[in-house]
Amino acid sequence: MKRVLTVQDISCLGKCSLTVALPIISALGSETVILPTAVLSTHTAFKDFTCKDLSDQIAPIKDHWLSQNVRFDAIYTGYLGTIEQIEQIKGLIDSFKDDNTLVFIDPVMADNGKLYPAFDMDYVKANATLCEKADIIVPNITEASLMTGMEYRTEHDEEYIKTMLAKLSELGAKVSVLTGVSLEEGKIGVMGYDRESKEYYLYQNKKIASSFHGTGDVFSSTCVGEIMKGRDWKEAMRIAADYTVHTIEVTLNNPEKPWYGVDFEATIQELVLM
Ligand code: PXL
């Protein structure tokens, strides 16, 4: 069985980060090892959330794992808390990555043109250096514009996206994937670029007017789980994009839907059977 290490926060309430990654990657058939970087009462879209930073646990946990000779088929990082933590995670990747370990980095820090509350431009720079270590990065357009210094545009054309992908690939990852790409009226999806084969891949599904927290984590976790099942990155992106859109639609049909996240629990069986 493949073993995935995922490094991100626990937002106790909120359906994002580890509470999404752990069930989805496990359901897709990989052992999921977690490294919680912080415990928050909720994700940061709630008011007055609490946060306990767990940075001081990273080194002892890493050392213990090293003493147990554990290896990972993938290391997947999501929301991290501080620049110091990013530096620690770079060390963790160096300690555990071997020739067959997939390093998948979702540089979670911004959306809709804005940084999340806890972050600033120094954090953006640190995240860009974390991307150097990746095989695959999956920023949204806001995160990519911050990391590449390109203007953030709500409306974009293929040239803008391809230029952004070229600049992103200079950060060092083998495959750079932009999420939230909309090149056709009424559609939205992903476009990826493989730096080695110079190949582009565009996949769009229908655009849904509503947006929910945690959908990026649903997408990334599905990609990682599908790649571990043996799919190539393009197939994994397509499946993950379709699953995320389907889950948003199912959530919108729930009259008791929570405002803070999507009902992936209602769709996860379909994902497993796909
Ligand atoms: O879904 C991304 C995410 C993860 N973790 C925390 C967040 C967010 C998005 O806002 O606040 C704590």
XYZ file of C-alpha atoms and ligand atoms in Angstrom:
286
model
C 0.000 0.000 0.000
C 1.234 3.497 -0.802
C 2.000 5.731 2.142
C 1.305 9.478 1.896
C 2.505 12.070 4.396
C 0.312 15.145 4.459
C 1.467 18.239 6.291
C -1.114 20.920 7.081
C -3.179 22.357 9.922
C -6.120 20.810 11.726
C -9.057 23.166 11.514
C -11.238 21.311 13.998
C -14.450 22.680 12.492
C -14.543 23.819 8.887
C -14.039 20.920 6.458
C -10.625 21.861 5.118
C -6.955 20.874 5.313
C -6.430 17.662 7.337
C -10.110 16.926 7.963
C -10.465 16.718 4.156
C -7.086 15.223 3.189
C -7.171 12.349 5.673
C -10.550 10.899 4.637
C -10.104 11.456 0.902
C -6.590 10.030 0.569
C -7.481 7.093 2.844
C -10.663 6.403 0.878
C -8.607 6.340 -2.319
C -6.589 3.526 -0.834
C -3.390 5.042 0.535
C -2.173 4.975 4.104
C -2.309 8.584 5.233
C 0.246 9.798 7.733
C -0.482 13.266 9.095
C 1.750 15.985 10.427
C -0.489 18.667 11.973
C 1.236 22.029 11.896
C -1.297 23.858 14.059
C -4.648 23.258 15.709
C -7.286 25.885 14.990
C -10.791 25.889 16.421
C -12.055 26.586 12.877
C -10.587 27.722 9.570
C -9.725 31.380 9.258
C -12.956 32.488 7.590
C -14.699 32.208 10.974
C -14.450 35.101 13.419
C -12.333 34.804 16.574
C -10.772 31.409 15.779
C -8.182 30.018 18.185
C -4.802 28.767 16.980
C -2.130 26.685 18.679
C 1.069 26.534 16.660
C 2.709 23.082 16.683
C 6.057 24.075 15.132
C 7.962 22.764 18.143
C 6.595 19.278 17.439
C 7.922 19.041 13.871
C 11.580 18.248 14.715
C 10.872 15.575 17.370
C 8.234 13.898 15.180
C 10.639 13.933 12.216
C 13.466 12.481 14.328
C 11.235 9.740 15.659
C 10.094 8.796 12.157
C 13.720 8.763 10.969
C 14.555 6.370 13.813
C 11.726 4.107 12.552
C 13.083 4.117 8.966
C 9.716 5.123 7.569
C 9.477 6.089 3.885
C 6.757 7.955 2.023
C 5.491 7.508 -1.526
C 4.231 11.082 -1.449
C 4.626 14.179 0.663
C 1.728 16.583 0.252
C 1.804 19.992 1.904
C -1.099 22.433 2.191
C -1.835 25.354 4.516
C 1.202 26.101 6.694
C 1.380 28.751 9.375
C 4.654 30.661 9.395
C 7.871 31.245 7.460
C 9.821 29.300 10.101
C 7.452 26.399 9.587
C 7.996 26.494 5.824
C 11.760 26.271 6.498
C 11.187 23.276 8.777
C 9.041 21.556 6.150
C 11.775 22.061 3.542
C 14.107 20.168 5.903
C 11.489 17.467 6.379
C 11.204 17.015 2.601
C 15.017 16.792 2.314
C 15.062 14.125 5.042
C 12.378 11.903 3.527
C 12.342 12.442 -0.236
C 13.902 9.635 -2.242
C 13.881 9.090 -6.021
C 10.370 7.633 -5.865
C 8.713 10.118 -3.521
C 6.228 12.492 -5.127
C 6.421 15.966 -3.590
C 3.080 17.715 -4.116
C 2.846 21.295 -2.900
C -0.319 23.334 -2.649
C 0.965 26.770 -1.591
C -2.253 27.671 0.228
C -2.133 31.344 1.207
C -4.578 33.411 -0.870
C -7.702 33.460 -3.010
C -9.842 35.898 -4.986
C -6.979 38.379 -5.290
C -6.267 38.521 -1.548
C -3.864 36.953 0.940
C -5.459 35.042 3.831
C -5.448 37.046 7.115
C -2.283 35.590 8.645
C 0.086 36.158 5.699
C 2.263 38.848 4.077
C 4.665 39.142 1.126
C 7.550 37.564 3.070
C 5.354 34.504 3.521
C 4.694 34.515 -0.244
C 8.456 34.526 -0.927
C 8.988 31.651 1.491
C 6.232 29.634 -0.184
C 7.861 30.257 -3.575
C 11.082 28.696 -2.264
C 9.101 25.702 -0.941
C 7.777 25.204 -4.490
C 11.396 24.605 -5.629
C 11.257 21.248 -3.870
C 8.107 20.069 -5.635
C 7.359 17.625 -8.389
C 3.905 19.183 -8.719
C 2.596 22.557 -7.531
C -1.074 23.557 -7.688
C -1.486 27.268 -6.879
C -4.622 29.182 -7.757
C -4.258 32.297 -9.917
C -4.045 34.605 -6.882
C -1.230 32.564 -5.309
C 0.555 32.293 -8.650
C 0.298 36.023 -9.336
C 1.813 36.737 -5.907
C 4.652 34.247 -6.390
C 5.483 35.311 -9.963
C 4.956 39.059 -9.515
C 2.373 39.067 -12.310
C -0.721 41.214 -12.141
C -3.815 39.422 -10.754
C -6.618 39.384 -13.316
C -10.156 38.170 -12.775
C -10.525 37.779 -16.535
C -7.705 36.149 -18.399
C -6.751 34.690 -21.761
C -4.553 31.773 -22.774
C -1.487 33.967 -23.189
C -1.755 35.254 -19.603
C -2.140 31.701 -18.248
C 0.725 30.302 -20.335
C 3.014 33.159 -19.284
C 2.074 32.519 -15.657
C 2.770 28.797 -16.046
C 6.163 29.534 -17.622
C 7.080 31.829 -14.727
C 5.782 29.339 -12.175
C 7.848 26.559 -13.696
C 10.942 28.740 -13.155
C 10.314 28.260 -9.423
C 11.560 24.705 -10.004
C 8.684 22.207 -9.923
C 8.497 19.617 -12.738
C 4.771 20.180 -13.238
C 2.995 23.461 -12.504
C -0.787 23.456 -12.422
C -2.921 26.574 -12.179
C -6.391 26.188 -10.713
C -9.316 28.511 -11.365
C -8.496 28.858 -15.074
C -11.417 30.054 -17.160
C -10.716 30.310 -20.890
C -14.251 29.843 -22.121
C -17.490 31.524 -21.091
C -19.245 29.466 -18.391
C -16.302 27.126 -17.836
C -13.557 26.833 -15.238
C -10.803 24.342 -14.533
C -7.083 23.782 -14.500
C -4.145 24.226 -16.849
C -0.874 22.458 -16.239
C 2.592 22.608 -17.779
C 5.258 19.936 -17.664
C 8.636 21.686 -17.709
C 10.464 18.621 -19.035
C 8.129 17.499 -21.827
C 7.000 21.114 -22.458
C 3.467 19.805 -22.631
C 0.379 21.816 -21.630
C -2.858 20.296 -20.399
C -6.127 22.216 -20.128
C -9.228 20.776 -18.530
C -12.349 22.812 -17.878
C -15.701 21.873 -16.391
C -18.770 24.062 -15.977
C -18.396 27.171 -13.832
C -20.538 27.342 -10.705
C -21.367 30.753 -9.327
C -20.865 29.828 -5.653
C -17.532 29.198 -4.003
C -16.809 27.319 -0.781
C -13.887 27.051 1.583
C -11.905 23.824 1.418
C -12.589 23.026 -2.231
C -8.888 23.516 -3.044
C -8.091 20.902 -0.411
C -10.700 18.518 -1.875
C -9.075 19.011 -5.291
C -5.475 18.531 -4.102
C -6.244 15.544 -1.888
C -8.060 13.850 -4.767
C -5.117 14.515 -7.112
C -2.659 13.004 -4.652
C -4.888 9.976 -3.999
C -5.414 9.379 -7.719
C -1.714 9.708 -8.560
C -0.987 7.159 -5.824
C -3.465 4.848 -7.586
C -1.198 5.015 -10.641
C -2.887 7.729 -12.693
C -0.730 10.299 -14.481
C -0.993 13.916 -13.343
C -3.324 14.926 -16.180
C -5.844 12.183 -15.498
C -5.618 12.893 -11.766
C -6.326 16.613 -12.360
C -9.337 15.820 -14.536
C -10.823 13.419 -11.997
C -10.146 15.845 -9.147
C -11.690 18.785 -11.021
C -14.812 16.768 -11.877
C -15.113 15.475 -8.319
C -14.769 18.953 -6.837
C -17.400 20.453 -9.153
C -19.778 17.554 -8.530
C -19.324 17.946 -4.772
C -20.085 21.670 -4.946
C -23.264 20.910 -6.910
C -24.386 18.287 -4.404
C -23.673 20.731 -1.571
C -25.727 23.456 -3.250
C -28.664 21.034 -3.405
C -28.534 20.445 0.345
C -31.035 22.793 2.026
C -29.074 22.418 5.275
C -25.652 23.016 3.727
C -23.049 24.519 6.035
C -21.678 27.896 4.834
C -18.120 26.936 5.719
C -17.371 23.894 3.559
C -18.590 21.322 1.049
C -20.411 18.027 1.636
C -17.639 15.772 0.363
C -18.958 13.122 2.772
C -21.997 12.783 0.483
C -19.909 12.145 -2.651
C -16.827 10.311 -1.416
C -18.286 6.881 -2.238
C -18.643 7.864 -5.886
C -15.009 8.931 -5.934
C -13.890 5.606 -4.549
C -15.923 3.681 -7.116
C -14.617 5.760 -10.061
O -8.658 25.462 2.800
C -7.526 26.170 3.030
C -7.339 26.509 4.466
C -6.697 25.615 5.298
N -6.487 25.871 6.611
C -6.924 27.025 7.154
C -7.586 27.953 6.376
C -7.785 27.699 4.994
C -8.467 28.678 4.161
O -8.900 29.702 4.583
O -8.029 29.082 6.940
C -6.672 27.281 8.599
